Amino acid sequence: MDAATVTALGVLGSALMAGLAAMYGSRIAGRTQQEGGVIGGYNSLTDQLQEERKELRADLAALRLELATEKAETARLKLLVLQLGGTP
């Protein structure tokens, strides 16, 4: 083999290795981009769930207050019925 053949084979081998490295790098970059999208979606979902939880807690507090008010009114009316001589 002369020097030109060895050089040509070296260039072809280098080109093959560069192509394989580019394909591998592209695959890793795609996977990284996909993972980034998943993490972004997870963070968005977590934020939405926390907002909904905050709203539900406020609704629950309002309903508990309303229930307590209704119970107090019921107790007052039962006492009034008893004072008037009735049976609740």
Coordinates of N, CA, C and O in Angstrom, one line a residue:
M1 N 0.8 -1.2 0.0 CA 0.0 0.0 0.0 C 0.9 1.2 0.0 O 1.8 1.3 0.8
D2 N 0.5 2.1 -0.8 CA 1.3 3.4 -0.9 C 0.7 4.4 0.1 O -0.3 4.2 0.7
A3 N 1.4 5.5 0.2 CA 1.0 6.6 1.1 C -0.4 7.2 0.8 O -1.2 7.5 1.7
A4 N -0.7 7.3 -0.5 CA -2.0 7.9 -0.9 C -3.1 7.0 -0.5 O -4.2 7.5 0.0
T5 N -3.0 5.7 -0.6 CA -4.0 4.7 -0.2 C -4.3 4.8 1.3 O -5.4 4.8 1.8
V6 N -3.2 4.8 2.0 CA -3.3 4.9 3.5 C -3.9 6.2 3.9 O -4.8 6.2 4.8
T7 N -3.6 7.3 3.3 CA -4.2 8.6 3.6 C -5.7 8.5 3.3 O -6.5 9.0 4.1
A8 N -6.0 8.0 2.1 CA -7.4 7.9 1.7 C -8.2 7.1 2.7 O -9.4 7.4 3.1
L9 N -7.7 5.9 3.1 CA -8.4 5.1 4.1 C -8.5 5.8 5.5 O -9.5 5.7 6.1
G10 N -7.5 6.5 5.8 CA -7.6 7.3 7.1 C -8.6 8.4 7.0 O -9.4 8.6 8.0
V11 N -8.7 9.0 5.9 CA -9.8 10.1 5.7 C -11.2 9.4 5.8 O -12.1 9.9 6.4
L12 N -11.4 8.3 5.1 CA -12.7 7.6 5.1 C -13.0 7.1 6.5 O -14.1 7.2 7.0
G13 N -12.0 6.6 7.2 CA -12.3 6.1 8.6 C -12.6 7.3 9.5 O -13.5 7.2 10.4
S14 N -11.9 8.4 9.3 CA -12.2 9.6 10.1 C -13.6 10.2 9.8 O -14.4 10.6 10.7
A15 N -14.0 10.1 8.6 CA -15.3 10.6 8.2 C -16.4 9.7 8.8 O -17.5 10.2 9.2
L16 N -16.1 8.4 8.8 CA -17.1 7.5 9.3 C -17.3 7.7 10.8 O -18.4 7.7 11.4
M17 N -16.2 7.9 11.5 CA -16.2 8.2 13.0 C -16.9 9.5 13.3 O -17.7 9.6 14.2
A18 N -16.7 10.5 12.5 CA -17.3 11.8 12.6 C -18.8 11.7 12.4 O -19.6 12.3 13.2
G19 N -19.2 10.9 11.4 CA -20.7 10.7 11.2 C -21.3 9.9 12.3 O -22.4 10.3 12.7
L20 N -20.7 8.9 12.8 CA -21.2 8.2 14.0 C -21.3 9.1 15.2 O -22.3 9.0 15.9
A21 N -20.3 9.9 15.4 CA -20.3 10.8 16.6 C -21.5 11.8 16.4 O -22.1 12.2 17.4
A22 N -21.7 12.3 15.2 CA -22.8 13.3 15.0 C -24.1 12.6 15.2 O -25.0 13.2 15.8
M23 N -24.3 11.4 14.8 CA -25.6 10.7 15.0 C -25.8 10.5 16.5 O -26.9 10.7 17.0
Y24 N -24.8 10.1 17.2 CA -24.9 9.9 18.7 C -25.2 11.2 19.4 O -26.1 11.2 20.2
G25 N -24.5 12.2 19.0 CA -24.8 13.5 19.6 C -26.2 14.0 19.3 O -26.8 14.6 20.2
S26 N -26.7 13.8 18.1 CA -28.0 14.2 17.8 C -29.0 13.4 18.6 O -30.0 14.0 19.1
R27 N -28.8 12.1 18.8 CA -29.7 11.3 19.7 C -29.7 11.8 21.1 O -30.8 12.0 21.7
I28 N -28.6 12.1 21.6 CA -28.5 12.7 23.0 C -29.2 14.0 23.1 O -29.9 14.3 24.1
A29 N -29.0 14.9 22.1 CA -29.6 16.2 22.1 C -31.1 16.1 22.1 O -31.8 16.8 22.8
G30 N -31.6 15.2 21.3 CA -33.1 15.0 21.2 C -33.6 14.5 22.5 O -34.7 14.9 23.0
R31 N -32.9 13.6 23.1 CA -33.4 13.0 24.4 C -33.4 14.1 25.5 O -34.3 14.2 26.3
T32 N -32.3 15.0 25.5 CA -32.2 16.0 26.4 C -33.4 17.0 26.2 O -34.0 17.5 27.2
Q33 N -33.7 17.3 25.0 CA -34.8 18.3 24.7 C -36.1 17.7 25.1 O -36.9 18.4 25.7
Q34 N -36.3 16.4 24.9 CA -37.5 15.8 25.3 C -37.7 15.8 26.9 O -38.7 16.1 27.4
E35 N -36.6 15.5 27.6 CA -36.6 15.5 29.0 C -36.9 16.9 29.5 O -37.6 17.1 30.5
G36 N -36.3 17.9 28.9 CA -36.6 19.3 29.2 C -38.1 19.7 29.1 O -38.7 20.4 29.9
G37 N -38.7 19.2 28.0 CA -40.1 19.4 27.8 C -41.0 18.7 28.9 O -41.9 19.3 29.4
V38 N -40.6 17.6 29.3 CA -41.3 16.8 30.3 C -41.2 17.6 31.6 O -42.2 17.7 32.3
I39 N -40.0 18.0 32.0 CA -39.8 18.7 33.2 C -40.6 20.0 33.2 O -41.3 20.4 34.2
G40 N -40.6 20.7 32.1 CA -41.4 22.0 32.0 C -42.9 21.7 32.2 O -43.6 22.4 32.9
G41 N -43.4 20.6 31.5 CA -44.8 20.3 31.7 C -45.1 19.9 33.1 O -46.2 20.2 33.6
Y42 N -44.2 19.2 33.8 CA -44.4 18.8 35.2 C -44.5 20.0 36.1 O -45.4 20.1 36.9
N43 N -43.6 21.0 35.8 CA -43.6 22.2 36.7 C -44.9 23.0 36.4 O -45.5 23.5 37.4
S44 N -45.4 23.0 35.2 CA -46.6 23.7 34.9 C -47.8 23.0 35.6 O -48.7 23.7 36.2
L45 N -47.9 21.7 35.5 CA -48.9 20.9 36.1 C -48.9 21.1 37.7 O -50.0 21.3 38.3
T46 N -47.7 21.1 38.2 CA -47.6 21.3 39.7 C -48.1 22.7 40.1 O -48.8 22.8 41.1
D47 N -47.8 23.7 39.3 CA -48.3 25.1 39.6 C -49.8 25.1 39.6 O -50.4 25.7 40.4
Q48 N -50.4 24.5 38.5 CA -51.8 24.5 38.4 C -52.5 23.8 39.6 O -53.5 24.2 40.1
L49 N -51.9 22.6 40.0 CA -52.5 21.9 41.1 C -52.4 22.7 42.4 O -53.3 22.6 43.2
Q50 N -51.3 23.4 42.6 CA -51.2 24.2 43.8 C -52.2 25.3 43.8 O -52.8 25.6 44.9
E51 N -52.4 25.9 42.7 CA -53.5 27.0 42.6 C -54.9 26.4 42.9 O -55.6 27.0 43.6
E52 N -55.2 25.3 42.3 CA -56.5 24.6 42.5 C -56.6 24.3 44.0 O -57.7 24.4 44.6
R53 N -55.6 23.8 44.6 CA -55.6 23.4 46.0 C -55.9 24.6 46.9 O -56.7 24.5 47.8
K54 N -55.3 25.7 46.6 CA -55.5 26.9 47.3 C -56.9 27.4 47.2 O -57.6 27.8 48.2
E55 N -57.5 27.3 46.0 CA -58.9 27.7 45.8 C -59.8 26.8 46.5 O -60.8 27.2 47.1
L56 N -59.5 25.5 46.5 CA -60.4 24.5 47.2 C -60.3 24.7 48.7 O -61.4 24.5 49.4
R57 N -59.2 25.1 49.2 CA -59.1 25.3 50.7 C -59.9 26.5 51.0 O -60.6 26.5 52.1
A58 N -59.9 27.6 50.2 CA -60.7 28.8 50.4 C -62.2 28.4 50.4 O -63.0 28.8 51.2
D59 N -62.6 27.6 49.4 CA -64.0 27.1 49.3 C -64.4 26.3 50.5 O -65.5 26.5 51.0
L60 N -63.5 25.4 50.9 CA -63.8 24.6 52.1 C -64.0 25.4 53.4 O -64.9 25.2 54.1
A61 N -63.2 26.4 53.5 CA -63.3 27.3 54.7 C -64.6 28.1 54.7 O -65.3 28.2 55.7
A62 N -65.0 28.5 53.5 CA -66.3 29.2 53.3 C -67.5 28.3 53.7 O -68.4 28.7 54.3
L63 N -67.4 27.1 53.2 CA -68.5 26.1 53.4 C -68.5 25.7 54.9 O -69.6 25.5 55.5
R64 N -67.4 25.6 55.5 CA -67.4 25.3 57.0 C -68.0 26.4 57.8 O -68.8 26.2 58.7
L65 N -67.7 27.7 57.4 CA -68.3 28.8 58.1 C -69.8 28.8 57.8 O -70.6 29.1 58.8
E66 N -70.3 28.5 56.6 CA -71.7 28.5 56.3 C -72.4 27.4 57.1 O -73.5 27.6 57.7
L67 N -71.7 26.2 57.3 CA -72.3 25.1 58.0 C -72.4 25.5 59.5 O -73.4 25.2 60.2
A68 N -71.4 26.1 60.0 CA -71.4 26.6 61.4 C -72.5 27.6 61.7 O -73.2 27.5 62.7
T69 N -72.7 28.5 60.7 CA -73.8 29.4 60.8 C -75.2 28.7 60.8 O -76.1 29.1 61.6
E70 N -75.3 27.8 59.9 CA -76.6 27.0 59.9 C -76.9 26.2 61.1 O -78.0 26.2 61.6
K71 N -75.8 25.6 61.7 CA -76.0 24.9 62.9 C -76.4 25.8 64.1 O -77.2 25.4 64.9
A72 N -75.8 27.0 64.1 CA -76.1 27.9 65.2 C -77.6 28.4 65.0 O -78.3 28.5 66.0
E73 N -78.0 28.6 63.8 CA -79.4 29.0 63.6 C -80.3 27.9 63.9 O -81.4 28.2 64.6
T74 N -80.0 26.7 63.6 CA -80.9 25.5 64.0 C -81.0 25.4 65.5 O -82.1 25.2 66.0
A75 N -79.8 25.5 66.2 CA -79.9 25.5 67.6 C -80.7 26.6 68.2 O -81.5 26.4 69.2
R76 N -80.6 27.8 67.7 CA -81.4 28.9 68.2 C -82.9 28.7 68.0 O -83.7 28.9 68.9
L77 N -83.3 28.1 66.8 CA -84.7 27.9 66.5 C -85.2 26.8 67.4 O -86.4 26.8 67.8
K78 N -84.4 25.7 67.6 CA -84.8 24.6 68.5 C -85.1 25.2 69.9 O -86.1 24.8 70.6
L79 N -84.2 26.0 70.4 CA -84.4 26.6 71.7 C -85.7 27.5 71.8 O -86.4 27.4 72.8
L80 N -85.9 28.2 70.7 CA -87.1 29.0 70.7 C -88.4 28.2 70.7 O -89.3 28.5 71.4
V81 N -88.3 27.1 69.9 CA -89.5 26.1 69.9 C -89.7 25.6 71.3 O -90.9 25.5 71.8
L82 N -88.6 25.2 72.0 CA -88.8 24.7 73.4 C -89.3 25.8 74.3 O -90.2 25.5 75.2
Q83 N -88.9 27.0 74.2 CA -89.4 28.1 75.0 C -90.8 28.4 74.8 O -91.6 28.7 75.7
L84 N -91.3 28.1 73.6 CA -92.7 28.3 73.3 C -93.6 27.1 73.6 O -94.8 27.1 73.4
G85 N -92.9 26.1 74.1 CA -93.7 24.9 74.6 C -93.8 23.8 73.6 O -94.6 22.9 73.8
G86 N -93.1 23.9 72.5 CA -93.3 22.9 71.4 C -92.2 21.8 71.5 O -91.4 21.8 72.5
T87 N -92.2 20.9 70.6 CA -91.2 19.8 70.6 C -90.5 19.9 69.2 O -91.1 19.9 68.2
P88 N -89.2 20.1 69.3 CA -88.4 20.2 68.1 C -88.3 19.0 67.3 O -88.4 17.9 67.7

